[in-house]
Coordinates of C-alpha atoms and ligand atoms in Angstrom, one line a residue:
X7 CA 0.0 0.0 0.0
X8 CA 1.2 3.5 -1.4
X9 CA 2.0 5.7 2.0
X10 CA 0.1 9.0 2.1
X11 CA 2.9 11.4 2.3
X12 CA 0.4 15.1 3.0
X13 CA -1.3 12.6 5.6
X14 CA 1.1 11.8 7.6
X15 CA 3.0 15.0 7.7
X16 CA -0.6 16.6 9.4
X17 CA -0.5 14.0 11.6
X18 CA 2.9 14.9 12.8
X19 CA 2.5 18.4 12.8
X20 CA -0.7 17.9 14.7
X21 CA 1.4 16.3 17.5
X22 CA 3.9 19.7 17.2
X23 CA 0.6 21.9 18.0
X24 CA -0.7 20.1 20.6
X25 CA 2.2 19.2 22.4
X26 CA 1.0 15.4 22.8
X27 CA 2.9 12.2 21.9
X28 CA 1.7 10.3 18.8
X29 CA 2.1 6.7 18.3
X30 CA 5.4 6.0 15.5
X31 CA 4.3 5.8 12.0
X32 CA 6.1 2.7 11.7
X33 CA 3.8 0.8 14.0
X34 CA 0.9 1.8 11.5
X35 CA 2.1 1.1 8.1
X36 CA 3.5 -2.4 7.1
X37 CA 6.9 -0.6 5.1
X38 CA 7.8 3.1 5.5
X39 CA 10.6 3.4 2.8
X40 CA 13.5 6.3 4.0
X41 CA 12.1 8.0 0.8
X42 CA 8.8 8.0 2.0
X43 CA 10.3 9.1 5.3
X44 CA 11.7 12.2 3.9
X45 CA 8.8 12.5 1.4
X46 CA 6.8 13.5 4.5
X47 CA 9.6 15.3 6.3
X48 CA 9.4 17.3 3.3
X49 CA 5.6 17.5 3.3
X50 CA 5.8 18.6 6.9
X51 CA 8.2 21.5 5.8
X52 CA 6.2 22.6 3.3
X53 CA 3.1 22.4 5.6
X54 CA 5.1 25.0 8.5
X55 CA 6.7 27.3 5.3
X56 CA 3.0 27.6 4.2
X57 CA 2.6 29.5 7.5
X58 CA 5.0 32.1 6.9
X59 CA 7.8 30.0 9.2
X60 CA 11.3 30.3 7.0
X61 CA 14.3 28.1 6.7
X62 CA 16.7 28.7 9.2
X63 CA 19.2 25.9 7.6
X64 CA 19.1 22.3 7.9
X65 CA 20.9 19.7 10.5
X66 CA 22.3 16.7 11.0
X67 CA 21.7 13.9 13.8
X68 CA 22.7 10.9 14.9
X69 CA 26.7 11.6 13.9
X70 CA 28.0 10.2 17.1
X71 CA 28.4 6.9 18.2
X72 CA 27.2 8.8 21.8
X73 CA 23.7 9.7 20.5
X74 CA 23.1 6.5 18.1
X75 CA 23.6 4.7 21.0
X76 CA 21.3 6.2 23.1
X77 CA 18.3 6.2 20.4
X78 CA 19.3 2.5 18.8
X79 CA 19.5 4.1 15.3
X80 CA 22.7 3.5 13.9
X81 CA 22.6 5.9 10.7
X82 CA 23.3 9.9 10.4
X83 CA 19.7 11.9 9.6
X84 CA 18.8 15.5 7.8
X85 CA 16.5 17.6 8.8
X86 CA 15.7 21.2 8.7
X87 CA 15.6 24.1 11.5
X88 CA 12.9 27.0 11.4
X89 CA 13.2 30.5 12.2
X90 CA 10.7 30.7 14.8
X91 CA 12.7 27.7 16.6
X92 CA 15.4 30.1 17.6
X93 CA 15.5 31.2 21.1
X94 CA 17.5 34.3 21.3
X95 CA 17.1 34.1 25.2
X96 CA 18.2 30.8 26.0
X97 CA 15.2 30.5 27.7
X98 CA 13.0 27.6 26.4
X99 CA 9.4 27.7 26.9
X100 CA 8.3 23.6 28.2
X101 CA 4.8 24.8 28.0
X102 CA 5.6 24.5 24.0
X103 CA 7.2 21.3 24.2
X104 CA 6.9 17.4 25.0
X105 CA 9.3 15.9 26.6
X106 CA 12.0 18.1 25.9
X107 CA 15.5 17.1 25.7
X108 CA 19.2 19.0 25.3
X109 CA 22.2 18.4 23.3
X110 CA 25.4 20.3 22.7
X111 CA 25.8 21.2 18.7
X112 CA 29.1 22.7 16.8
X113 CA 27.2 24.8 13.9
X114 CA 28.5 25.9 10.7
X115 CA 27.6 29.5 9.5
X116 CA 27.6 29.0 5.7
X117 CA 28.7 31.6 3.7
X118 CA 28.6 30.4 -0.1
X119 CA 26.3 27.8 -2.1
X120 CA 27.6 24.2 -1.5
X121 CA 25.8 22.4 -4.2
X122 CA 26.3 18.2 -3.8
X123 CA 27.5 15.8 -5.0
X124 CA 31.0 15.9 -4.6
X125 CA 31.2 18.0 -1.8
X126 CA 34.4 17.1 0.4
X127 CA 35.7 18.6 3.9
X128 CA 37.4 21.6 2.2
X129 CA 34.6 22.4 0.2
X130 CA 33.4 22.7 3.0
X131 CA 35.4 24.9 5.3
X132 CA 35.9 26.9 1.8
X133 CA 32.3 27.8 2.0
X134 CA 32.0 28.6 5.6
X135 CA 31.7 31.9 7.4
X136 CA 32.3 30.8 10.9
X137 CA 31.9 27.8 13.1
X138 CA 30.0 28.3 16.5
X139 CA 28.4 26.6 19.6
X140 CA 25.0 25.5 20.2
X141 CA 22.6 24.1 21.8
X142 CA 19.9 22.0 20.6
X143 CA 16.2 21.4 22.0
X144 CA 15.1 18.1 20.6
X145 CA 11.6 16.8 21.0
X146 CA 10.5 13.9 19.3
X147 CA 6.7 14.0 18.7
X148 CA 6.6 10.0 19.6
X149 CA 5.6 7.9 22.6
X150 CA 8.0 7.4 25.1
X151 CA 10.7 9.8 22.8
X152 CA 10.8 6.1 20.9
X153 CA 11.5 5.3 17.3
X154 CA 13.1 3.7 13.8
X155 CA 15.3 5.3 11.5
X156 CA 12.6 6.2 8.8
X157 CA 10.2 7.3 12.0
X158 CA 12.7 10.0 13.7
X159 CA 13.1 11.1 9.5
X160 CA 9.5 11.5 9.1
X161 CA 9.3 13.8 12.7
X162 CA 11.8 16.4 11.1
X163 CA 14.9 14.4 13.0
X164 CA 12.9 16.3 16.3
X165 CA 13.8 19.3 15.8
X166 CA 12.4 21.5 18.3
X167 CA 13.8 24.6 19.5
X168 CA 18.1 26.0 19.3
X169 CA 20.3 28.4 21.1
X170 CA 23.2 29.6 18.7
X171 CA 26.1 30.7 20.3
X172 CA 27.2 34.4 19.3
X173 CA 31.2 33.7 19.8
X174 CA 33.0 32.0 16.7
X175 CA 35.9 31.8 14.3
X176 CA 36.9 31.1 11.0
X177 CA 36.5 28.1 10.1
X178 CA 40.4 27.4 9.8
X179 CA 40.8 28.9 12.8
X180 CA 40.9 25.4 14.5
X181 CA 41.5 22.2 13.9
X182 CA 37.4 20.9 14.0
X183 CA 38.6 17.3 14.9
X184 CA 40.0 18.7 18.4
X185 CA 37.6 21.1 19.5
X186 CA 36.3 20.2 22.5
X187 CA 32.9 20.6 24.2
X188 CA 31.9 20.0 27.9
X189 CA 28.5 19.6 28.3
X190 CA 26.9 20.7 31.8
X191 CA 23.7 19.7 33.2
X192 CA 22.6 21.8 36.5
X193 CA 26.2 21.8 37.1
X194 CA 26.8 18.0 36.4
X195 CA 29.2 17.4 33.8
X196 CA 27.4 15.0 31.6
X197 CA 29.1 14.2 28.5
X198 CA 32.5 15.5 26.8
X199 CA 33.5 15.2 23.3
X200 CA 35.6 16.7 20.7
X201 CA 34.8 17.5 17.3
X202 CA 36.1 14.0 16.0
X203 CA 33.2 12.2 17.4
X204 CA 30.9 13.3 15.0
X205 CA 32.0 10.5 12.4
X206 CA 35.6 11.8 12.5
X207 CA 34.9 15.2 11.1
X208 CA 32.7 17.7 11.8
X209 CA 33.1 19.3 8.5
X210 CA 32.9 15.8 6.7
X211 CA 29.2 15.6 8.6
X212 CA 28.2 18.8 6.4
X213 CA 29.6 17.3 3.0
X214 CA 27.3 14.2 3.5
X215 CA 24.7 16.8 4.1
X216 CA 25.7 19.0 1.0
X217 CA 25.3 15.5 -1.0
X218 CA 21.8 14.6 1.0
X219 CA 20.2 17.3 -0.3
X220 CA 22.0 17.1 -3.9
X221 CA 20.2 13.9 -4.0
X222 CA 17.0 15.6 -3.8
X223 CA 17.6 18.8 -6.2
X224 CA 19.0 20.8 -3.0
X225 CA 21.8 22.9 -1.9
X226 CA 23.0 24.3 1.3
X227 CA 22.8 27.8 0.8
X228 CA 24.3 30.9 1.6
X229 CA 22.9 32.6 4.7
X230 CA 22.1 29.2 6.1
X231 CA 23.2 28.0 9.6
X232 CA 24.0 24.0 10.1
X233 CA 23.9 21.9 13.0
X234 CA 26.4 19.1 12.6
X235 CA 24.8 17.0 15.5
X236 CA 25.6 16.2 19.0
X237 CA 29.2 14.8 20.3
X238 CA 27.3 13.6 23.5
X239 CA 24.1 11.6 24.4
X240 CA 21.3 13.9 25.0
X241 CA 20.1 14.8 28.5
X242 CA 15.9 15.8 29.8
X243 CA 15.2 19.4 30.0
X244 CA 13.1 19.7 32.8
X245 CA 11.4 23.3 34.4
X246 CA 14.6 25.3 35.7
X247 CA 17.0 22.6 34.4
X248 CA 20.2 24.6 33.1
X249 CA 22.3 23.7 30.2
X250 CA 25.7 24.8 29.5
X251 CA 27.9 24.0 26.7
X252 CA 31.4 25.3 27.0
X253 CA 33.6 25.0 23.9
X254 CA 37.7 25.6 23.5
X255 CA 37.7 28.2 20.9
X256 CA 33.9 28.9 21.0
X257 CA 32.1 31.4 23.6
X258 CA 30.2 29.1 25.8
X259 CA 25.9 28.6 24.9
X260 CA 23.4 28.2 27.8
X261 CA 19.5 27.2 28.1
X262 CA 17.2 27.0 30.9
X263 CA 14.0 25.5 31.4
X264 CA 11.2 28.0 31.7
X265 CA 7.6 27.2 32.8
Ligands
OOG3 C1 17.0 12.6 16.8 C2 17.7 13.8 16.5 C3 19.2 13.7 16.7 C4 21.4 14.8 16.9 O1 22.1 15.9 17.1 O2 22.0 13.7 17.0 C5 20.0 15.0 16.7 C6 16.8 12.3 18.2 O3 17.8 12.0 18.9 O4 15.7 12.5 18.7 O5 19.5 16.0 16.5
MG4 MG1 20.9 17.6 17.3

């Protein structure tokens, strides 16, 4: 049976406004393809764009062996960041959110076109404006923050809200594969990394990326930020839970709980 691409993209987004838990696609459906899964990733996109939301850029996820391990998924993702997720505060409204959860995120300000296939690790770097710290907000619209490879696709790779760091450098500035990140949890170090664990190179992370979205008639473009993934296993966000990420090189990103 044919998968109902506009269908299921409602039914996700339907979780999104009212902040409830849906049951995984996959549990539904006898096959979900990963082109059907990114069929109504893009579906879902198109459904939030339609309400005047904008591309902030896309990310990446699961591009540690740290956070494929914690979800059981053992394959990178793509999915794409809105404007409206930003926070500029660091504050992130729960009342918005499910079952919120926060991960530390090296982010790529991109400065030219990169235009896949073929994209390497220099291409790369050539084409960035700045690397910086983040945080990310994930919240998966399913049960139990539970799913399958072509589920957590479908869902937008939970994307939720981000906190971008306002501290960078070039992008040659530092070698990506060393930077490190210490990632705090109401004081509680819970996770450290450098940029290596993300498959070996950060910058590598955003070719695959570059060559995802050639794939599907896309570019990264300029103006567009990028979210490599996270180095460590993600961690609950819970009402005044605080989050720091502190980077060498990068100024250092917080987000609280609020509400
Ligand atoms: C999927 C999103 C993963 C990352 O940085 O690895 C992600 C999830 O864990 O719910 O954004
Ligand atoms: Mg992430």
């Amino acid at each position: 049976m044919s998968i109902d691409h506009a269908h299921w993209a409602q039914y996700l987004l339907d979780g999104v406004d009212g902040r409830t838990e849906v049951q995984a696609i996959t549990k539904q459906v006898d096959e979900l393809t990963l082109d059907d899964a990114y069929a109504i990733q893009a579906a879902l996109l198109e459904l939030q764009l339609g309400r005047g939301d904008r591309i902030f850029g896309p990310k990446l996820g699961l591009t540690s062996a740290a956070k494929q391990e914690q979800m059981g998924v053992d394959e990178p993702v793509y999915g794409w960041v809105l404007e409206s997720s930003v926070l500029a505060d660091g504050q992130a409204p729960l009342a918005e959110l499910i079952h919120p959860r926060v991960e530390p995120e090296l982010v790529f300000v991109i400065g030219e076109d990169l235009a896949g296939p073929g994209i390497t690790a220099d291409d790369v770097l050539d084409a960035t404006a700045s690397i910086v710290g983040g945080i990310e907000i994930i919240d998966s619209r399913y049960e139990a923050f539970s799913f399958t490879l072509p589920d957590v696709i479908a869902d937008n790779t939970s994307a939720a809200r981000v906190v971008i760091g306002s501290e960078g450098i070039g992008p040659r500035e530092a070698d990506l594969t060393t930077l490190g990140c210490v990632f705090e949890v109401d004081g509680q170090v819970t996770g450290t990394a450098t940029g290596a664990a993300l498959l070996g190179d950060p910058a590598a992370c955003v070719a695959m990326l570059a060559d995802h979205l050639g794939r599907h008639g896309q570019k990264i473009e300029a103006g567009w930020t990028v979210l490599a993934g996270a180095a460590t296993d993600a961690r609950p966000l819970a009402p005044g839970t605080k989050a720091v990420a502190r980077y060498s090189h990068l100024g250092p990103v917080t987000v609280t709980g609020r509400g």
